[in-house]
mmCIF file with all atom_site columns, C-alpha atoms in Angstrom:
data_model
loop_
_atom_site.group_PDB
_atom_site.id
_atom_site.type_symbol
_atom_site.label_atom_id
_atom_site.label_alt_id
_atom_site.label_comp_id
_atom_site.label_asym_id
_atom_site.label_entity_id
_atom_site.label_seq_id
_atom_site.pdbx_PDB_ins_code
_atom_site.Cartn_x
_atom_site.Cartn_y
_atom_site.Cartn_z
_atom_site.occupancy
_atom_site.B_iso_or_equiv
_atom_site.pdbx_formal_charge
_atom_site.auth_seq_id
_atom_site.auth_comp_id
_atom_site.auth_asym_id
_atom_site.auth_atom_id
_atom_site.pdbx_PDB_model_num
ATOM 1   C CA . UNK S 1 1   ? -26.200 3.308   28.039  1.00 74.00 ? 717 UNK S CA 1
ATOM 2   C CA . UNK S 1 2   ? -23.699 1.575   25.880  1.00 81.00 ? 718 UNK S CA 1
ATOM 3   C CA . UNK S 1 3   ? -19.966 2.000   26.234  1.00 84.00 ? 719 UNK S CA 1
ATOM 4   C CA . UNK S 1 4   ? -17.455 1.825   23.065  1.00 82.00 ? 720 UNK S CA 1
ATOM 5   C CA . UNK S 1 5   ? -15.352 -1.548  22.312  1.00 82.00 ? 721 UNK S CA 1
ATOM 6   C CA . UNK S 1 6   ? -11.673 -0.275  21.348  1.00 86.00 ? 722 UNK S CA 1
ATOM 7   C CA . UNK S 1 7   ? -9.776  -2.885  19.920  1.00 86.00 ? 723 UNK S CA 1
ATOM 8   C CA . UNK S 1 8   ? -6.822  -4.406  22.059  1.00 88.00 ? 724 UNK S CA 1
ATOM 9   C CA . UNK S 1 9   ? -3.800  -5.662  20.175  1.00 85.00 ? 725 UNK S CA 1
ATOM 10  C CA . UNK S 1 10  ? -4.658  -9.345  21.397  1.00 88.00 ? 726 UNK S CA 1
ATOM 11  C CA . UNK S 1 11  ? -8.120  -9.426  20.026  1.00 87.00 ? 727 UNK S CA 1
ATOM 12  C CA . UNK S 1 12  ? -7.086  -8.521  16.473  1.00 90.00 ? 728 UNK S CA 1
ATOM 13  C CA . UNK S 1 13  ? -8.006  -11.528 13.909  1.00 92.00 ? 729 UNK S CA 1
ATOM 14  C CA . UNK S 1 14  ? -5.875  -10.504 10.846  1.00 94.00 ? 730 UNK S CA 1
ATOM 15  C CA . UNK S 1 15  ? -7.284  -11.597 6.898   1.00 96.00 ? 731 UNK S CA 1
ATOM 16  C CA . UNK S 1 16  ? -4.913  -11.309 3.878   1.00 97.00 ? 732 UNK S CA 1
ATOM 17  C CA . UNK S 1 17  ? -6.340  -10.177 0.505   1.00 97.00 ? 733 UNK S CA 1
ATOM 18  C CA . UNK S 1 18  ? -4.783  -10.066 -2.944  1.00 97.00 ? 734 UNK S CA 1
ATOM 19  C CA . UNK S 1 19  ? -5.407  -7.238  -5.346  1.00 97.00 ? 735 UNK S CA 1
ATOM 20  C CA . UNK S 1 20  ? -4.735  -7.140  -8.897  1.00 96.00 ? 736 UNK S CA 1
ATOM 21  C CA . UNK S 1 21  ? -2.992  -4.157  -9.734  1.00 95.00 ? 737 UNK S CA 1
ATOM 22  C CA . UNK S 1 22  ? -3.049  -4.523  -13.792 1.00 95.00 ? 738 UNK S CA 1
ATOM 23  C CA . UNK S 1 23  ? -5.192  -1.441  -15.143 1.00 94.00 ? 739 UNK S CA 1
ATOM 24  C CA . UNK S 1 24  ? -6.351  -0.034  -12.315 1.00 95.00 ? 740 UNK S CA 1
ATOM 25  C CA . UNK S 1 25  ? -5.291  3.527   -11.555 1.00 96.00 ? 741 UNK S CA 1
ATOM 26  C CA . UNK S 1 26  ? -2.466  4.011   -8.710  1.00 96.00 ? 742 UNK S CA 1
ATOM 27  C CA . UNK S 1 27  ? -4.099  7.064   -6.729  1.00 95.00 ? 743 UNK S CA 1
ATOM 28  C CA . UNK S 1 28  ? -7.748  4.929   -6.776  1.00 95.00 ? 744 UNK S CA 1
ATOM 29  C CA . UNK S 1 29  ? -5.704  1.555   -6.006  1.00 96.00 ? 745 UNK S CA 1
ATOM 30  C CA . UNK S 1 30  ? -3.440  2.912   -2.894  1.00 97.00 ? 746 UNK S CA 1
ATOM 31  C CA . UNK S 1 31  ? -6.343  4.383   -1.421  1.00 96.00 ? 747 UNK S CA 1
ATOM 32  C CA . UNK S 1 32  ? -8.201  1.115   -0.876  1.00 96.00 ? 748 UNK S CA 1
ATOM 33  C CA . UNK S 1 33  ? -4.912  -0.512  -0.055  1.00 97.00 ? 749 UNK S CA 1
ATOM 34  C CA . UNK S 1 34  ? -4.204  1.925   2.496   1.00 97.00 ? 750 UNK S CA 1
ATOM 35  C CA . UNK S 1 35  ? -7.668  1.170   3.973   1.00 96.00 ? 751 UNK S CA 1
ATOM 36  C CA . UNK S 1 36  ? -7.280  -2.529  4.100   1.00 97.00 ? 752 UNK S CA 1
ATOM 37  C CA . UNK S 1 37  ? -3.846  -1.787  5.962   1.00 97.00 ? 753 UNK S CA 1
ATOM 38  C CA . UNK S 1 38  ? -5.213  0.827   8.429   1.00 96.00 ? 754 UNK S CA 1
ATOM 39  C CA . UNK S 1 39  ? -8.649  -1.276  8.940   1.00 95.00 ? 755 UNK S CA 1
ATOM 40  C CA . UNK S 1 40  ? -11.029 1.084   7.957   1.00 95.00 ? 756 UNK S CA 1
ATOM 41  C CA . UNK S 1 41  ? -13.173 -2.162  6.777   1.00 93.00 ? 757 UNK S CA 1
ATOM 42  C CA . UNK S 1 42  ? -13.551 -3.387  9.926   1.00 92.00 ? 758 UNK S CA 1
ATOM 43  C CA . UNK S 1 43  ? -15.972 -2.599  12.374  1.00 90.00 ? 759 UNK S CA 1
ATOM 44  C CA . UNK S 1 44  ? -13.596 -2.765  15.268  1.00 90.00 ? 760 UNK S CA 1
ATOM 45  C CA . UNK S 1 45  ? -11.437 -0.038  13.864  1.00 92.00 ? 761 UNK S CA 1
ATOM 46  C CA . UNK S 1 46  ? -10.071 2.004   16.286  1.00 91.00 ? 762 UNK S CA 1
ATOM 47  C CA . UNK S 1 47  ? -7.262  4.633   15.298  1.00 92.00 ? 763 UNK S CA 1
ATOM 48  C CA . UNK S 1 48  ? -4.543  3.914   17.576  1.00 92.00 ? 764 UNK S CA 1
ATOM 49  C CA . UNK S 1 49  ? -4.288  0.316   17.516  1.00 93.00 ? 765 UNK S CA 1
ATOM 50  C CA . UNK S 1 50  ? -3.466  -1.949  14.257  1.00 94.00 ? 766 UNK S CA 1
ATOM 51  C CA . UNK S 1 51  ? -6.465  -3.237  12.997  1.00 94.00 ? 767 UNK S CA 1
ATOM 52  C CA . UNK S 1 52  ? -5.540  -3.934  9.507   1.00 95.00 ? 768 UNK S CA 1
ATOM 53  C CA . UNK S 1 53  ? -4.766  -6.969  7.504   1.00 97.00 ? 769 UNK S CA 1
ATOM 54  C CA . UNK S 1 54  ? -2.021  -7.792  5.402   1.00 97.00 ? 770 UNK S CA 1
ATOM 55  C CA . UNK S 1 55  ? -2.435  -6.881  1.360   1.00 97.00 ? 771 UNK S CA 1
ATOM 56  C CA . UNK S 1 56  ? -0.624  -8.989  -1.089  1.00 97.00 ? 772 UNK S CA 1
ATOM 57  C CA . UNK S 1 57  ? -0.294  -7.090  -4.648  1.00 97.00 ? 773 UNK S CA 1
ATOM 58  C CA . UNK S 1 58  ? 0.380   -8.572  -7.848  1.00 97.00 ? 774 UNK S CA 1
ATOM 59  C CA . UNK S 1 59  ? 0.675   -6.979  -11.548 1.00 96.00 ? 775 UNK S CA 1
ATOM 60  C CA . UNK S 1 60  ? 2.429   -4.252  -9.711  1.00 96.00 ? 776 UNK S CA 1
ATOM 61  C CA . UNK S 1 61  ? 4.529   -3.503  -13.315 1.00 96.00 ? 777 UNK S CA 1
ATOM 62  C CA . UNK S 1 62  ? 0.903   -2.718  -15.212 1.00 96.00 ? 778 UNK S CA 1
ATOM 63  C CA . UNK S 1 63  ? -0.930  -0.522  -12.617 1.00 96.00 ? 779 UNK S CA 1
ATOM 64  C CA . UNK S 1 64  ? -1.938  3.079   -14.681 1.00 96.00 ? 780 UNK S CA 1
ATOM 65  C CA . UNK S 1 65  ? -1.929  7.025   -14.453 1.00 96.00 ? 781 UNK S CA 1
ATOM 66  C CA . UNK S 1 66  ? -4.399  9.348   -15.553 1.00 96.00 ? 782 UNK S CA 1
ATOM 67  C CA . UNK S 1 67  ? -3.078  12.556  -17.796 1.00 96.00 ? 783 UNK S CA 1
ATOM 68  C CA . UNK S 1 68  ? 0.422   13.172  -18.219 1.00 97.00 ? 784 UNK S CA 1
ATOM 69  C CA . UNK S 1 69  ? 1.646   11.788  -14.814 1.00 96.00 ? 785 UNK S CA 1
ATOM 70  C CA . UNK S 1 70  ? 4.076   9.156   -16.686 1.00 96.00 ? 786 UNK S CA 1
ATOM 71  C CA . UNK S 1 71  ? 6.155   12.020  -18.242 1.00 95.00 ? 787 UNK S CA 1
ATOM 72  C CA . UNK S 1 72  ? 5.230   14.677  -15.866 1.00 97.00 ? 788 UNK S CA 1
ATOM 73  C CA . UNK S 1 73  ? 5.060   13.733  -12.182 1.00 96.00 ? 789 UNK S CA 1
ATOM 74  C CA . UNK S 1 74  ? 9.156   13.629  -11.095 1.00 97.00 ? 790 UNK S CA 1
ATOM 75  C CA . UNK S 1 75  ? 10.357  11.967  -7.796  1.00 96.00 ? 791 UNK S CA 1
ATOM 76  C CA . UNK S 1 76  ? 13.134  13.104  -5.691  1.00 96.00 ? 792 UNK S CA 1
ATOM 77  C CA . UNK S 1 77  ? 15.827  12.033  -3.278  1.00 95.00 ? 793 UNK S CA 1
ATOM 78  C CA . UNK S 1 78  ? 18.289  14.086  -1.656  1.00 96.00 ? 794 UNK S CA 1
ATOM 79  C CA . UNK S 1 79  ? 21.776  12.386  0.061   1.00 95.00 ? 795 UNK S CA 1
ATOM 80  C CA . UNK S 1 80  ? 22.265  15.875  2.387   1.00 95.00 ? 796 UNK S CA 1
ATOM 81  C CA . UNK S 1 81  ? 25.043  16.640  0.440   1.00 97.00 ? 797 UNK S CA 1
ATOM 82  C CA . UNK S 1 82  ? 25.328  20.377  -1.540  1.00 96.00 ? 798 UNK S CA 1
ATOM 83  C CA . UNK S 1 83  ? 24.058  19.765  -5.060  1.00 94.00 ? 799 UNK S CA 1
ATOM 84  C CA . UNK S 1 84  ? 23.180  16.108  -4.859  1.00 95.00 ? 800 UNK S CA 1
ATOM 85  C CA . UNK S 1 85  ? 19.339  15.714  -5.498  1.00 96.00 ? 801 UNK S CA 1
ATOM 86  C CA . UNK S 1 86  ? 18.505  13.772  -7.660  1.00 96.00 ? 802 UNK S CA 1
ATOM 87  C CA . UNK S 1 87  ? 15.365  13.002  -9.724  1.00 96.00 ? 803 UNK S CA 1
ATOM 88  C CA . UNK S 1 88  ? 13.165  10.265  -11.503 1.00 97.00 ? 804 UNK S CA 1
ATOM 89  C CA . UNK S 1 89  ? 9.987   10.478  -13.366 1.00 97.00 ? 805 UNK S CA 1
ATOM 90  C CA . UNK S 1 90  ? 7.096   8.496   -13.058 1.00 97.00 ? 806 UNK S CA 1
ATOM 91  C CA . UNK S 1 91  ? 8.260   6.174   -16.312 1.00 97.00 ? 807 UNK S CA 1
ATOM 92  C CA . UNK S 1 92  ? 12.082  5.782   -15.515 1.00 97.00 ? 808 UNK S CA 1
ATOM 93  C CA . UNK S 1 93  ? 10.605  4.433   -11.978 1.00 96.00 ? 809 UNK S CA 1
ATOM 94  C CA . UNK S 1 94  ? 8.150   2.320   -13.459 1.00 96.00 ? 810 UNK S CA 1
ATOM 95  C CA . UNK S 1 95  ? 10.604  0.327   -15.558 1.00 96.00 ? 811 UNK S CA 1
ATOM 96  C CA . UNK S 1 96  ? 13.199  -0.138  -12.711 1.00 96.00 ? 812 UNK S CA 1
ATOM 97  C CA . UNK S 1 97  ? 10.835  -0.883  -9.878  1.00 96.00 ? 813 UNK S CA 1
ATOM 98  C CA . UNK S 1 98  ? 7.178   -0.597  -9.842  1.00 96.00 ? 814 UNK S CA 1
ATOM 99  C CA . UNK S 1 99  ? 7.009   -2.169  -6.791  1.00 96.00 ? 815 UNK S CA 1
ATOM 100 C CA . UNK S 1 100 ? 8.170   1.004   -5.087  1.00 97.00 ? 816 UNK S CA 1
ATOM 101 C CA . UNK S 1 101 ? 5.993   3.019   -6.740  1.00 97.00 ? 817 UNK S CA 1
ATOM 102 C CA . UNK S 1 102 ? 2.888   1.335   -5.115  1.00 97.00 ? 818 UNK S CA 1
ATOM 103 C CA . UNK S 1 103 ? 5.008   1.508   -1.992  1.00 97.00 ? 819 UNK S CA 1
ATOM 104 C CA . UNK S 1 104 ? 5.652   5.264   -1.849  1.00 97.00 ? 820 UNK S CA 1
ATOM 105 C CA . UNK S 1 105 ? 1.921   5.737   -3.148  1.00 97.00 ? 821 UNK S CA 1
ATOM 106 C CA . UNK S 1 106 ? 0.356   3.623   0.065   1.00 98.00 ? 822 UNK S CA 1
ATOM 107 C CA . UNK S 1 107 ? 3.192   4.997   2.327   1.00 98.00 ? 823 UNK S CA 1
ATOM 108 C CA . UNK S 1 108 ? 1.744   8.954   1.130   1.00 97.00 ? 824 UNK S CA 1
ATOM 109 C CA . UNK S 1 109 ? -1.359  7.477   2.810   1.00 97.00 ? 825 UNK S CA 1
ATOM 110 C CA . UNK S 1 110 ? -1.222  5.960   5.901   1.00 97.00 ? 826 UNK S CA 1
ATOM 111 C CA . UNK S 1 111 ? -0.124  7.929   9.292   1.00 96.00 ? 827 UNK S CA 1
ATOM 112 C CA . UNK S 1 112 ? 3.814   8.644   9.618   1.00 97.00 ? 828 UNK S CA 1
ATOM 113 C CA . UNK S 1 113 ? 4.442   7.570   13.039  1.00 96.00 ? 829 UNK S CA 1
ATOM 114 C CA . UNK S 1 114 ? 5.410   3.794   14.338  1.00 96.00 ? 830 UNK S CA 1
ATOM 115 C CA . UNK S 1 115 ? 2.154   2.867   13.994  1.00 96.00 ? 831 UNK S CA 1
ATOM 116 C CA . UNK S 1 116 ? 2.014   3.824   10.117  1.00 96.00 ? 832 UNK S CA 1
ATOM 117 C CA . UNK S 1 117 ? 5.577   1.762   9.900   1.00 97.00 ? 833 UNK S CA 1
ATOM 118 C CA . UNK S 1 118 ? 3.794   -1.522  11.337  1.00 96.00 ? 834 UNK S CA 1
ATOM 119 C CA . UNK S 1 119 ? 0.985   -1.090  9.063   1.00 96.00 ? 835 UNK S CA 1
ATOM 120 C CA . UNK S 1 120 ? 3.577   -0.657  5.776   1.00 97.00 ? 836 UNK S CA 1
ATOM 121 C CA . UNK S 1 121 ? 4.671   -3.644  6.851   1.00 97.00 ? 837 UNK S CA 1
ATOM 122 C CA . UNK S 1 122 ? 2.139   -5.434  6.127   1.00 97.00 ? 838 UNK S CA 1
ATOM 123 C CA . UNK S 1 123 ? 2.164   -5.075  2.515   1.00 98.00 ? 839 UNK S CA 1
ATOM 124 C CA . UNK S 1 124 ? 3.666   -7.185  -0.185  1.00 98.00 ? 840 UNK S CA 1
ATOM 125 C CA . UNK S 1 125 ? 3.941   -5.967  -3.331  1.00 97.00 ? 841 UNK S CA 1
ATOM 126 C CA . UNK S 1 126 ? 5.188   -7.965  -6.810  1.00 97.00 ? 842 UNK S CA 1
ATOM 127 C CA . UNK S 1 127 ? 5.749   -7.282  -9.821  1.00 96.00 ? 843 UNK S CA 1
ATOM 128 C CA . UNK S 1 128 ? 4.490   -10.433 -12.134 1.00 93.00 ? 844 UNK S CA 1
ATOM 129 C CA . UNK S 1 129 ? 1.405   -12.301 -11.588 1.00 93.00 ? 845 UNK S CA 1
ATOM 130 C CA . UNK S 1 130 ? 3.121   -15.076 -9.053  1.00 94.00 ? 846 UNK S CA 1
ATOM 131 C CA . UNK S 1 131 ? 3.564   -14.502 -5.601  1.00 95.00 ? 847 UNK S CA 1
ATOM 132 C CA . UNK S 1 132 ? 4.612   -16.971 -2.054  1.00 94.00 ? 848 UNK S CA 1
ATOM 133 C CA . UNK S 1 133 ? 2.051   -15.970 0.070   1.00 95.00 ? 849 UNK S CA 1
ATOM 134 C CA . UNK S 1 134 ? -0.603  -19.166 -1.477  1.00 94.00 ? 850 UNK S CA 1
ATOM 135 C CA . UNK S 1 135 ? -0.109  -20.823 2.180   1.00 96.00 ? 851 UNK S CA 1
ATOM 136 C CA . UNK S 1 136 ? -1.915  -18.076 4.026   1.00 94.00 ? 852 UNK S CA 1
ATOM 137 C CA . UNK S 1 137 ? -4.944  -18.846 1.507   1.00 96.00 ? 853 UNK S CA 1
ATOM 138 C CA . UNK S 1 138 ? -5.141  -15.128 0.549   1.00 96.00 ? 854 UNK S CA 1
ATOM 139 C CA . UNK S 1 139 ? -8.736  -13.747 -0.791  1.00 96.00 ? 855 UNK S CA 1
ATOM 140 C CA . UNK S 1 140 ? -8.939  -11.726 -3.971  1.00 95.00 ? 856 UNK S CA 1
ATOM 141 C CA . UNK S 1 141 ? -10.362 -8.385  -3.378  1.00 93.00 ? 857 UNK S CA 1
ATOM 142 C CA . UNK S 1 142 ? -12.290 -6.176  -6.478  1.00 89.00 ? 858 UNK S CA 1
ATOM 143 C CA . UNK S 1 143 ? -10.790 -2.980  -6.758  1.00 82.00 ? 859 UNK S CA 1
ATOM 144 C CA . UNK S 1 144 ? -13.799 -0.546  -8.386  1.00 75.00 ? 860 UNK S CA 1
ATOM 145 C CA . UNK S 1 145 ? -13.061 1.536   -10.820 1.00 63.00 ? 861 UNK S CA 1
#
C-alpha cells in the first residue's frame, strides 16, 4: 500500500514565472496567479505548507474588465471613524495604481491566514513592461484566454 508524500518546507524547489498582464482579463488572470502562488501546479501540493513559486507581473496598467466593471464596480476603505468611508471605482484606481488592483484581485483569492500572507508575498507586480527580477532568470508563462 502506498503512503502520501506531504511536502516539508525544506524540500520546496521554488520557480519564478512572468506573466503579461496587457489584455488579459483581471478575474481570468488572478486566478492563475493565485494558483502559481498557492502551488496548485505542482504535484507536491499539499494545502498547509507553501508550495508556490514566486509570480513576477508586468503590463499591470493594461490588464481588462468585462461589462461595465470600469465605471461600475466601487472599492472601499473605512478609517473606523463615524462617516469616513471612502470609495474608488474601478477606473479612478486604475489610473493611480494598477498595481494594487492585481494585488487586491490575487489577495480575494488565496487563503486569509499567515500562510495566505507568505504566499502574497511572493508576488511582484509592475506597472510598465520593465521589471528587476532578470537575475532570477524568470520564465514567461501563457495566460489562456
Amino acid at each position: 500500500m502506498k503512503t502520501t508524500k506531504f511536502a516539508k518546507k525544506e524540500d520546496i524547489n521554488r520557480k519564478w514565472y512572468v506573466v503579461d498582464a496587457k489584455d488579459q482579463i483581471l478575474g481570468r488572470l488572478s486566478c492563475q496567479i493565485a494558483s502559481y502562488l498557492r502551488g496548485k501546479h505542482k504535484p507536491v501540493f499539499t494545502p498547509n505548507v507553501d508550495t508556490g513559486d514566486f509570480v513576477i507581473v508586468v503590463n499591470a496598467d493594461k490588464v481588462k474588465v468585462t461589462g461595465k466593471k470600469m465605471t461600475d464596480k466601487m472599492y472601499y476603505r473605512h478609517s473606523g471613524y463615524i462617516g469616513s468611508i471612502k470609495e474608488k471605482a474601478l477606473k479612478d484606481r486604475m489610473k493611480e495604481e494598477p498595481e494594487n488592483v492585481i494585488m487586491d484581485a490575487v489577495w480575494g483569492m488565496l487563503p486569509k491566514n499567515r500562510l495566505g500572507r507568505a504566499m502574497i508575498k511572493k508576488l511582484k507586480v509592475y506597472r510598465g513592461s520593465e521589471h528587476g527580477h532578470a537575475a532570477q532568470k524568470p520564465e514567461l508563462i501563457q495566460i489562456t484566454k
